[in-house]
XYZ file of C-alpha atoms in Angstrom:
744
model
C 66.063 39.180 200.011
C 65.107 37.566 196.372
C 67.716 35.741 194.286
C 66.264 38.402 191.281
C 67.959 41.288 193.646
C 71.745 42.440 192.872
C 72.951 44.996 195.320
C 76.060 46.818 193.437
C 78.284 48.783 196.041
C 79.572 51.505 194.539
C 81.834 54.788 195.308
C 79.519 57.600 194.467
C 81.975 59.344 192.530
C 84.323 57.230 191.037
C 85.266 56.333 186.887
C 86.119 52.988 187.644
C 83.038 52.115 190.041
C 81.085 54.057 187.066
C 82.658 51.943 184.301
C 82.183 48.699 186.341
C 78.469 49.459 187.004
C 77.461 50.182 183.188
C 79.050 46.609 182.087
C 77.153 45.122 185.113
C 73.964 46.437 183.794
C 74.683 45.520 180.570
C 75.234 41.955 181.522
C 72.195 41.762 184.408
C 69.572 43.476 182.110
C 67.263 44.550 184.938
C 63.841 45.292 184.551
C 64.135 48.228 187.343
C 67.069 50.050 188.565
C 66.972 51.292 191.860
C 69.517 54.263 193.010
C 70.496 55.223 196.484
C 68.806 58.920 196.514
C 65.872 60.716 197.432
C 62.721 60.056 196.182
C 61.905 63.775 195.459
C 64.847 63.421 192.835
C 62.997 61.039 190.738
C 60.846 63.926 188.921
C 64.394 65.392 188.031
C 65.939 62.226 186.622
C 64.377 62.360 183.248
C 66.095 65.331 182.573
C 69.516 63.742 182.668
C 68.582 61.823 179.197
C 68.770 65.090 177.107
C 71.390 67.737 176.633
C 69.772 70.311 178.991
C 72.318 69.058 181.775
C 76.241 69.098 181.493
C 77.779 67.782 185.001
C 78.856 68.386 187.249
C 75.472 69.113 188.199
C 73.302 68.741 191.568
C 69.799 68.010 192.760
C 69.028 70.530 195.171
C 66.572 69.942 198.138
C 65.263 72.852 200.219
C 62.910 73.631 202.729
C 60.844 76.956 201.020
C 61.686 79.979 203.728
C 64.492 78.264 205.678
C 67.895 78.965 204.240
C 69.833 76.421 206.562
C 67.117 73.352 205.332
C 68.966 72.128 201.989
C 70.561 69.277 200.911
C 72.658 68.927 197.570
C 73.186 65.376 195.710
C 76.025 66.073 193.048
C 76.936 64.505 190.186
C 79.531 64.134 187.703
C 79.770 62.354 184.539
C 82.022 59.532 186.176
C 79.461 59.274 188.856
C 77.926 55.520 188.971
C 74.484 56.748 189.852
C 74.587 59.234 187.025
C 75.602 56.699 184.505
C 72.751 54.193 185.914
C 70.208 57.146 185.322
C 71.301 57.565 181.671
C 71.405 53.522 181.191
C 67.902 53.256 182.761
C 66.403 56.309 180.691
C 68.029 55.091 177.521
C 66.515 51.664 177.550
C 63.046 53.023 178.751
C 63.777 50.989 181.901
C 61.653 52.210 185.570
C 64.189 54.128 187.809
C 63.397 54.569 191.423
C 65.186 56.293 194.062
C 65.121 54.288 197.396
C 67.144 56.480 199.980
C 65.254 58.262 202.831
C 63.156 61.311 201.661
C 64.597 64.539 201.881
C 61.699 65.584 203.673
C 62.786 63.524 206.218
C 66.500 63.960 206.040
C 66.328 67.865 206.036
C 63.883 67.676 209.372
C 66.817 65.576 210.938
C 67.865 68.213 213.781
C 71.296 69.500 214.257
C 70.995 67.550 218.025
C 70.411 64.571 215.849
C 73.870 65.229 214.165
C 75.972 66.218 217.025
C 74.856 62.602 218.254
C 76.109 60.831 215.483
C 79.341 58.903 215.747
C 81.914 59.785 213.678
C 82.990 56.381 212.134
C 86.305 56.062 210.790
C 86.794 54.825 206.873
C 86.653 51.237 206.710
C 88.488 50.950 203.703
C 91.404 51.752 206.204
C 91.043 48.128 207.922
C 91.425 46.810 204.506
C 94.161 48.784 203.363
C 95.988 48.023 206.735
C 95.639 44.221 206.004
C 96.855 44.651 202.446
C 99.639 46.954 203.424
C 98.549 49.518 201.776
C 98.672 53.143 202.844
C 95.026 54.135 203.657
C 91.772 52.856 201.950
C 91.417 55.909 199.715
C 94.578 54.483 197.890
C 93.652 50.804 198.340
C 90.080 51.386 196.305
C 91.662 53.805 193.539
C 94.160 50.930 192.812
C 91.478 47.965 192.939
C 88.518 49.622 191.471
C 88.837 53.357 189.900
C 92.328 53.004 188.442
C 92.020 49.299 187.479
C 91.349 49.489 183.802
C 87.912 47.163 184.227
C 87.375 44.111 184.912
C 86.596 40.976 182.493
C 83.542 40.047 185.182
C 81.569 43.128 186.535
C 78.970 41.088 188.371
C 81.891 39.237 190.164
C 83.975 42.276 190.968
C 80.610 43.780 192.548
C 80.164 40.466 194.471
C 83.661 40.855 195.789
C 83.515 44.621 196.746
C 80.337 43.565 198.532
C 82.001 40.850 200.571
C 84.961 42.963 201.520
C 82.754 45.619 202.731
C 80.843 43.441 204.405
C 83.517 42.012 206.405
C 85.056 45.672 206.966
C 81.604 46.704 208.502
C 81.086 43.354 210.849
C 84.882 44.235 211.804
C 84.000 47.965 212.590
C 80.659 46.769 214.599
C 82.723 44.214 216.599
C 85.347 46.691 217.593
C 82.738 48.357 219.484
C 82.064 51.548 216.850
C 78.354 52.575 217.655
C 75.937 52.211 214.756
C 74.719 55.343 212.998
C 71.149 56.370 213.760
C 71.276 57.821 210.349
C 72.091 54.387 208.341
C 69.577 52.439 210.267
C 66.789 54.778 209.194
C 68.108 54.973 205.722
C 68.645 51.434 205.378
C 65.047 50.672 206.382
C 63.543 53.107 204.012
C 65.892 51.500 201.327
C 65.079 47.644 202.174
C 61.068 48.531 202.234
C 61.773 50.299 198.805
C 63.842 47.338 197.687
C 60.868 44.983 198.808
C 58.409 46.983 196.760
C 60.173 46.758 193.784
C 60.482 42.933 193.794
C 56.829 42.677 194.343
C 56.408 45.019 191.477
C 58.577 43.289 188.872
C 59.063 40.093 187.837
C 62.799 40.415 186.427
C 66.459 41.102 187.876
C 66.245 44.058 190.302
C 69.427 46.226 190.689
C 69.885 48.279 193.377
C 73.054 50.674 193.302
C 73.957 51.650 197.055
C 76.962 52.948 198.451
C 79.204 50.008 199.336
C 78.912 50.554 203.091
C 75.215 49.930 203.012
C 75.387 46.359 201.546
C 75.535 44.595 204.568
C 72.967 46.477 206.070
C 70.546 46.117 203.222
C 71.138 42.008 203.235
C 70.621 41.803 206.730
C 67.069 39.791 207.795
C 65.100 42.527 209.181
C 61.076 42.411 209.040
C 58.818 44.513 207.367
C 57.085 45.438 210.714
C 60.516 46.233 212.112
C 61.568 48.623 209.183
C 58.006 50.300 209.529
C 58.423 50.997 212.897
C 62.003 52.373 212.371
C 60.648 55.092 209.994
C 57.340 55.615 211.831
C 56.724 59.155 213.410
C 59.960 60.941 211.794
C 59.813 64.543 211.358
C 59.250 65.990 208.284
C 59.737 68.924 206.288
C 58.046 70.585 203.065
C 60.705 69.978 200.426
C 61.225 71.686 196.722
C 63.579 69.949 194.149
C 65.582 71.319 191.098
C 68.394 71.236 189.628
C 71.579 73.376 190.367
C 75.170 73.433 188.749
C 77.712 71.994 190.864
C 81.505 72.521 190.380
C 84.837 70.508 190.163
C 85.959 71.977 193.481
C 82.917 70.957 195.423
C 83.315 67.519 194.137
C 86.744 67.658 195.877
C 87.420 66.130 199.280
C 89.422 69.406 200.193
C 85.949 71.315 200.149
C 84.672 69.379 202.948
C 82.364 67.226 200.818
C 82.173 63.758 202.811
C 81.849 61.676 199.445
C 84.424 63.829 197.795
C 87.515 62.642 195.655
C 91.090 63.687 195.699
C 90.980 64.597 192.285
C 88.361 65.391 189.927
C 90.226 66.318 187.035
C 92.080 63.001 187.283
C 88.856 60.953 187.725
C 87.598 62.760 184.588
C 90.625 61.760 182.759
C 89.888 58.086 183.757
C 86.390 58.191 182.787
C 87.117 59.416 179.303
C 89.800 56.678 178.846
C 87.102 54.031 180.011
C 84.624 55.333 177.376
C 87.184 54.065 174.748
C 86.957 50.841 173.051
C 89.866 49.882 174.476
C 91.982 50.830 177.446
C 95.661 51.877 176.137
C 97.884 52.565 178.823
C 100.412 54.668 176.474
C 97.526 56.824 175.191
C 96.153 57.331 178.599
C 99.486 58.471 180.344
C 100.324 60.649 177.448
C 97.033 62.369 177.302
C 97.596 63.085 180.582
C 100.936 64.158 180.495
C 100.218 66.398 177.356
C 97.420 68.225 179.360
C 100.196 68.680 182.209
C 102.543 70.412 179.543
C 99.987 72.936 178.083
C 98.999 73.995 181.512
C 102.495 74.539 182.748
C 103.402 76.703 179.285
C 100.456 78.644 179.736
C 102.119 79.890 183.143
C 105.176 80.176 180.941
C 107.247 77.435 181.971
C 109.103 75.206 179.460
C 107.567 71.926 179.052
C 108.055 70.828 175.291
C 106.022 67.818 173.437
C 108.991 65.785 173.636
C 109.286 65.967 177.343
C 105.709 65.274 177.700
C 105.886 61.875 176.068
C 109.244 60.999 178.057
C 106.931 61.815 180.861
C 104.420 59.451 179.429
C 106.927 56.869 179.101
C 108.577 57.383 182.571
C 105.047 57.235 184.474
C 104.641 53.588 182.594
C 107.835 52.633 183.873
C 107.248 53.574 187.173
C 103.748 51.604 186.886
C 106.021 48.388 186.150
C 108.510 48.946 189.077
C 105.435 49.571 191.292
C 103.519 46.249 189.967
C 100.265 48.168 188.745
C 98.188 47.451 185.852
C 97.613 50.859 185.120
C 99.072 54.066 185.930
C 97.707 55.975 188.940
C 97.805 59.762 189.909
C 101.147 59.427 191.915
C 102.958 57.922 189.065
C 101.658 60.648 186.560
C 102.722 63.000 189.369
C 106.102 61.843 189.711
C 106.483 61.162 185.912
C 105.723 65.040 185.488
C 107.774 66.196 188.339
C 111.051 64.097 186.741
C 110.308 64.911 183.041
C 108.669 68.478 182.802
C 109.895 69.768 186.141
C 113.246 68.806 186.113
C 112.415 68.043 189.744
C 111.143 71.332 190.754
C 107.868 70.728 192.647
C 106.925 74.712 192.542
C 105.827 74.469 188.545
C 103.372 71.583 189.608
C 101.987 73.898 192.248
C 101.447 76.399 190.501
C 99.151 74.359 188.141
C 97.589 71.722 190.276
C 94.226 73.406 191.062
C 93.537 73.391 187.389
C 95.069 69.985 186.760
C 94.035 68.040 189.466
C 91.026 69.221 190.958
C 89.809 71.140 187.782
C 87.564 74.195 186.665
C 84.366 72.935 185.417
C 81.048 74.496 186.324
C 78.189 72.551 185.146
C 75.392 73.941 182.948
C 71.645 73.244 182.994
C 69.431 74.625 180.030
C 66.741 73.616 178.034
C 63.458 72.209 180.049
C 65.673 70.924 182.684
C 64.221 72.314 185.717
C 65.386 75.037 187.989
C 64.536 77.804 189.975
C 63.357 80.803 188.149
C 65.954 83.301 189.604
C 68.407 80.474 188.634
C 67.098 80.536 185.108
C 67.128 84.563 185.164
C 70.612 84.579 186.346
C 71.777 82.377 183.528
C 69.814 84.907 181.091
C 71.740 87.939 182.503
C 75.072 85.987 182.358
C 74.559 85.348 178.624
C 73.789 88.972 178.324
C 76.579 90.329 179.930
C 79.012 87.851 178.897
C 80.065 86.853 182.335
C 80.648 83.234 182.575
C 80.840 81.508 186.153
C 83.944 80.272 187.139
C 84.813 77.842 189.659
C 88.390 79.804 190.282
C 89.037 83.671 191.528
C 89.056 85.533 188.782
C 89.513 89.343 189.127
C 87.457 91.841 186.257
C 87.920 95.678 185.964
C 84.562 97.448 185.287
C 84.265 100.783 183.549
C 80.894 102.117 184.431
C 81.374 104.847 181.401
C 80.403 101.611 178.893
C 77.111 99.713 178.490
C 78.946 96.222 179.246
C 80.823 97.789 182.138
C 77.745 99.391 183.849
C 75.488 95.851 182.963
C 78.158 93.567 184.657
C 78.311 96.161 187.719
C 74.635 96.067 188.257
C 74.090 92.255 188.000
C 76.509 92.173 190.604
C 74.957 94.643 192.863
C 71.802 93.161 192.684
C 73.549 89.776 193.714
C 74.918 90.782 196.621
C 71.347 91.923 197.617
C 70.123 88.769 197.029
C 72.463 87.177 199.489
C 74.757 85.848 196.130
C 78.254 86.961 196.641
C 79.430 86.000 193.257
C 81.638 88.767 193.226
C 83.212 90.935 196.319
C 83.981 94.350 195.353
C 87.557 94.857 195.973
C 88.267 98.304 194.915
C 86.002 101.098 193.383
C 86.730 104.451 191.742
C 90.423 103.020 190.797
C 92.129 104.581 188.224
C 91.390 107.892 186.438
C 88.084 109.490 187.169
C 85.352 107.879 189.386
C 83.865 105.127 187.383
C 85.988 102.635 187.896
C 85.253 98.799 189.913
C 87.522 96.050 190.400
C 85.501 92.832 191.581
C 86.851 89.407 192.184
C 84.664 86.793 190.926
C 84.320 83.186 192.378
C 81.269 80.893 191.966
C 79.925 78.631 194.507
C 77.194 75.945 194.225
C 75.581 77.168 197.686
C 74.683 80.386 195.481
C 71.441 78.124 194.353
C 70.361 77.679 197.799
C 70.445 81.665 198.434
C 68.682 82.069 194.839
C 65.898 79.565 195.852
C 65.390 81.220 198.757
C 64.936 84.751 197.482
C 62.108 83.478 195.379
C 59.807 84.964 198.217
C 60.843 88.249 196.877
C 60.573 87.999 193.524
C 60.965 85.439 190.255
C 63.361 87.945 188.579
C 66.453 89.192 189.888
C 65.797 92.888 189.310
C 62.072 92.374 190.963
C 63.457 90.074 194.040
C 66.498 92.726 194.748
C 64.176 95.905 194.666
C 61.600 94.040 196.894
C 64.570 93.317 199.231
C 65.753 96.893 199.500
C 61.534 97.705 200.486
C 61.497 95.229 203.030
C 65.245 96.036 204.749
C 63.783 100.075 204.470
C 60.475 98.919 206.492
C 62.388 97.289 209.160
C 65.091 99.664 209.383
C 65.550 101.872 212.689
C 68.656 103.368 212.441
C 70.060 106.185 209.915
C 73.372 105.056 209.288
C 72.178 101.547 208.512
C 69.322 103.294 206.128
C 71.972 105.135 204.229
C 73.736 101.986 203.338
C 70.420 100.504 201.947
C 69.990 103.554 200.285
C 73.362 103.565 198.542
C 72.881 99.837 197.997
C 69.839 100.445 196.041
C 71.421 103.034 193.790
C 74.408 101.079 192.709
C 72.258 98.229 191.976
C 69.976 100.607 189.498
C 66.896 100.088 191.551
C 65.623 103.780 191.197
C 61.732 102.768 192.383
C 63.175 100.935 195.553
C 65.745 103.856 196.065
C 62.583 106.338 196.325
C 61.481 104.327 199.104
C 64.365 104.041 200.708
C 65.041 107.603 200.559
C 61.656 108.598 202.021
C 62.316 105.940 204.799
C 65.613 107.607 205.386
C 64.185 111.286 205.419
C 61.861 110.243 208.210
C 64.228 108.460 210.239
C 66.395 111.795 209.871
C 63.482 113.824 211.304
C 63.875 112.135 214.953
C 67.616 111.317 214.931
C 69.554 112.861 217.567
C 72.695 110.740 217.148
C 75.362 112.704 215.610
C 77.688 109.776 214.908
C 74.857 108.159 213.036
C 73.863 111.095 211.192
C 77.677 111.712 210.097
C 78.277 108.046 209.114
C 74.925 108.056 206.978
C 76.145 110.702 204.740
C 79.370 109.119 203.673
C 77.730 106.420 201.673
C 75.174 109.168 200.164
C 77.929 111.509 199.115
C 79.661 108.469 197.522
C 76.850 107.241 195.443
C 76.252 110.705 194.126
C 79.969 110.330 192.486
C 78.088 107.692 190.216
C 75.760 110.195 188.844
C 77.098 110.269 185.570
C 76.886 106.821 184.991
C 73.891 105.293 186.918
C 70.292 106.478 187.021
C 70.082 108.408 189.994
C 67.266 110.468 191.864
C 69.952 113.111 192.110
C 68.374 116.071 193.068
C 66.375 114.317 195.911
C 69.745 112.330 197.059
C 71.774 115.989 197.202
C 68.871 117.792 199.194
C 68.837 115.074 201.556
C 72.708 114.900 202.209
C 72.396 118.844 202.387
C 70.045 118.708 205.237
C 71.680 116.003 206.976
C 74.898 117.721 206.704
C 73.227 121.033 208.057
C 72.283 119.390 211.249
C 75.504 117.615 211.986
C 77.082 121.396 211.517
C 74.516 123.038 213.754
C 74.898 120.006 216.506
C 78.499 119.010 216.415
C 80.089 121.206 218.882
C 77.385 120.599 221.908
C 77.330 116.764 220.517
C 81.281 116.472 221.123
C 81.101 117.427 224.818
C 81.962 115.001 227.875
C 81.940 111.789 225.818
C 82.937 108.615 227.041
C 86.465 107.088 225.719
C 84.464 104.661 223.549
C 81.732 106.910 222.340
C 84.455 109.775 221.602
C 86.453 107.167 219.451
C 83.437 106.503 217.481
C 82.654 109.670 217.189
C 86.453 110.908 215.562
C 85.969 108.140 213.178
C 82.675 109.550 212.026
C 84.036 112.952 211.888
C 86.654 111.794 209.772
C 84.199 110.074 207.073
C 81.929 113.125 207.494
C 84.923 115.474 206.379
C 85.845 113.579 203.637
C 82.220 113.235 202.296
C 82.224 117.099 202.404
C 85.185 116.913 200.316
C 83.769 115.214 197.452
C 80.124 116.834 198.055
C 81.043 119.774 196.682
C 78.791 122.514 198.942
C 81.125 125.260 199.679
C 78.388 126.446 202.579
C 78.667 123.062 204.248
C 82.523 123.116 204.085
C 82.630 126.483 205.458
C 80.061 125.549 208.422
C 81.757 122.523 209.073
C 85.280 124.368 209.570
C 83.754 126.932 211.854
C 82.419 123.708 213.959
C 85.811 122.379 214.091
C 87.147 125.867 215.345
C 84.663 125.877 218.058
C 85.184 122.304 219.320
C 88.877 123.309 219.438
C 87.995 126.043 221.771
C 85.402 124.594 223.947
C 87.041 123.380 227.206
C 84.058 120.842 227.470
C 84.791 119.132 224.329
C 85.843 115.611 224.482
C 89.729 115.747 223.945
C 89.555 113.292 221.191
C 87.320 115.000 219.069
C 89.632 118.202 219.927
C 92.754 116.659 218.926
C 91.009 115.341 215.370
C 89.930 119.108 215.005
C 92.955 120.723 215.628
C 95.125 118.531 213.284
C 92.125 118.842 210.697
C 92.495 122.637 211.096
C 96.282 122.494 210.848
C 96.526 120.308 207.682
C 94.081 122.909 206.091
C 96.175 125.964 206.821
C 93.258 127.826 208.758
C 95.376 128.024 211.850
C 98.631 129.700 212.674
C 101.495 127.902 213.975
C 100.986 130.020 217.160
C 97.523 129.580 217.707
C 97.528 125.910 217.279
C 100.572 125.658 219.630
C 98.407 127.541 222.239
C 95.566 125.422 222.020
C 97.952 122.222 222.052
C 99.709 123.559 225.178
C 96.200 124.213 226.801
C 95.025 120.416 225.930
C 98.313 118.732 226.672
C 98.026 120.467 230.471
C 94.969 118.611 231.363
C 94.990 115.226 233.340
C 97.273 112.555 231.554
C 94.349 110.410 230.362
C 92.780 113.574 228.619
C 95.891 114.707 227.302
C 96.865 111.310 225.879
C 93.382 111.060 223.987
C 94.011 114.157 222.457
C 97.362 113.210 221.329
C 96.391 110.067 219.860
C 93.847 111.679 217.704
C 96.049 114.511 216.958
C 98.574 112.491 215.556
C 96.464 110.107 214.053
C 96.959 111.863 210.798
C 100.301 111.081 210.483
C 104.056 111.910 211.683
C 104.922 114.820 209.597
C 103.143 117.562 211.536
C 105.659 116.423 214.216
C 108.697 116.101 212.071
C 108.002 119.664 210.178
C 106.849 121.325 213.654
C 110.122 121.390 215.911
C 108.192 123.355 218.456
C 105.267 120.486 218.672
C 107.565 118.039 218.811
C 109.147 119.960 221.784
C 105.709 120.188 223.543
C 105.012 116.677 223.220
C 108.732 115.352 224.131
C 108.112 117.922 227.483
C 104.612 116.407 228.242
C 106.005 112.657 228.666
C 109.169 113.827 230.326
C 107.001 115.338 233.104
C 104.710 112.454 233.944
C 105.024 110.694 237.129
C 105.636 107.130 236.895
C 101.862 106.391 237.851
C 100.601 108.958 235.120
C 103.013 107.527 232.607
C 101.761 104.023 233.214
C 98.264 105.203 232.657
C 99.139 107.109 229.761
C 101.205 104.458 228.070
C 98.443 102.424 226.302
C 97.218 105.760 224.725
C 100.671 106.981 223.854
C 101.376 103.740 222.084
C 98.416 103.789 220.316
C 99.005 107.288 219.060
C 102.471 106.421 217.517
C 101.470 102.956 216.266
C 100.319 104.238 212.797
C 103.620 106.110 212.137
C 105.982 103.374 209.734
C 109.302 102.893 211.086
C 111.034 105.533 209.077
C 108.980 108.217 210.815
C 109.832 106.662 214.197
C 113.259 106.779 213.771
C 113.021 110.288 212.713
C 111.307 111.223 215.334
C 113.904 109.673 217.714
C 116.542 111.638 215.707
C 114.495 114.820 216.247
C 114.620 114.321 220.070
C 118.152 113.323 220.118
C 118.828 116.706 218.750
C 118.308 118.184 222.261
C 115.136 119.597 223.604
C 116.833 123.393 223.357
C 117.644 122.690 219.690
C 113.803 121.924 218.990
C 112.709 124.831 220.980
C 114.814 127.219 218.856
C 116.791 128.056 222.073
C 120.503 129.121 221.409
C 122.735 126.311 222.719
C 126.137 125.230 222.592
C 126.725 122.388 220.330
C 125.445 119.207 222.597
C 128.385 116.967 223.471
C 129.132 113.554 221.691
C 127.653 111.789 224.355
C 124.547 112.843 226.113
C 123.835 110.992 229.357
C 120.394 112.188 229.934
C 119.412 111.378 226.488
C 121.089 107.788 226.518
C 118.873 107.351 230.079
C 115.731 108.434 228.467
C 116.636 106.329 225.157
C 115.076 102.969 226.081
C 111.855 104.690 227.566
C 111.404 106.863 224.122
C 111.858 103.571 222.283
C 108.964 101.864 224.247
C 106.623 104.714 223.674
C 107.227 104.478 219.980
C 107.243 100.512 219.880
C 111.003 100.199 218.691
C 112.176 98.242 221.392
C 114.067 95.772 218.794
C 115.747 98.714 217.298
C 117.815 99.006 220.517
């Protein structure tokens, strides 16, 4: 390599590295600046100079139409590459990206990834020699938290030598070389040679410190060209995307992440001052700590913050450090601001150490049309993306609440789960929604992928509904599509989905599917006042489906397998609830008649009969005598059938047995009369039947049985003796059935 070349090894996100780099660039004044980055990013780099980007942001490279093929190149304001771009652009120097192209990296297959050797951190070797805990702590102490260096070029030379030795030691110890590194370094060496040919002055290449030795290696251009020849490629598009502090953190799984982005941002702002003053630096951090603690209700006075800063500097001296590190700041705050109690620090550590900043993209900085439309929506509805979970409550009767809800529902259709609906219809009326919001950078990929459906959120969401409706073959799934289109306020797309659902329902034969389809549609009708709904068409559709269910549910409930019967009962329960909110007396009357027929039909599946009888009792439509007769008839069946009936009969809660002594006596008699084999066969069903009861209800059931079978059946009997040997003998079995073994 040429003597005009200066290889500067950095950490990809480090304030000390960034400060050293800016000083080195000022000293070297290169003719061209080379950066370890995908060449497709060169077209995005000029926007770094203006005000359209507020880091953290990332270059997003993606393969159109393939959501899994995407890669981010994130930057914080304390990233050396970010500062290098700003330095070059401010001085009009050429800027080149020299890493392997994104078109190649995105084609690097999963098989290739799995074959890569997982190398250990080379800094750990240096840390072990220096007697430091780990490589992270060593690098932070020597570079990021050093307070700067008088000769930045010499500092980078020392970093290069240290990393070269660490890499050679790793290779000599038998660690296999990564194919990825070999390919990337071949691309970088070729780009460096090209820059040396094109420019006569100094050439500065800013790369990860690990690559210094590889780029210095004496490899011929012919070998490098052979290394990259024939590599698979994919078509790539590039744009800017917002990033977040949490995704810069190592805890997010980001390989080049840092432990504390919040701390590094504080360091970088200190390095930007003309002089680095340790007391002011420590006081600023502790003041922020105190502010966050007070916001959470903890006592943290300004005087305590000053004392924490002084204690931090004292610890720094005791530990022979030039400037305080994060550990010293934490220890100082723990002692002076928290009185040794770690709990207050844990409460604020997410905002303090990680940070909650989300980058912004505006002006003419390129981003996908959907991302730009989302930014306009966010301003319009005043819904700011945050890098921390937060809950919002929306009243759909207000214009602002409805607009927010519409946006969040449409984004869900696009695969952007910025909001998760955790509760609907909460509070008075039927017009409340509670959403849990948390923004993640990966949503930028989903927005880019959704471009095939449209360039605005409304257009893309509507086309997604149409596409799903065109490929949907199940009535239940189609009903969910209809509801999604309605709550997302997409009336045209909803009309198409309703038509598709009507066509499917004509040939539908699965009653379970039909019942499951009605629930989301009936629920959607409850929003009729708040949202634009094709209410007449939707109500007619629900009515037609419900009529078909009422007509066919009796015959359709005969001789069902156990798993099919369980699914059918769940659907029946949802259908029953849907009719209650649909407000159609004729349908309700038809449903109740169908429930009666199911109970009376000897061929009905025991699970369906159990649900039907319980529902009729809860509604007060059957007398206790009639219900008891039906109960006895069903419980006289084979043990497995009787157990299935009982499971779904008691599924509505324990009150029916607690309030009706006769029914409890019947259940008791059924269990007592089982022989050993029948009991073992029915035990799982019995346990499942009683598993929904809380502990209080179970204890009350035991107390009821303890009063004696004669008392439960209302037969006159003398007072039971204080000690009942028969009940004592049966008690362990009863506890086992009720799942109360521990109570014994």
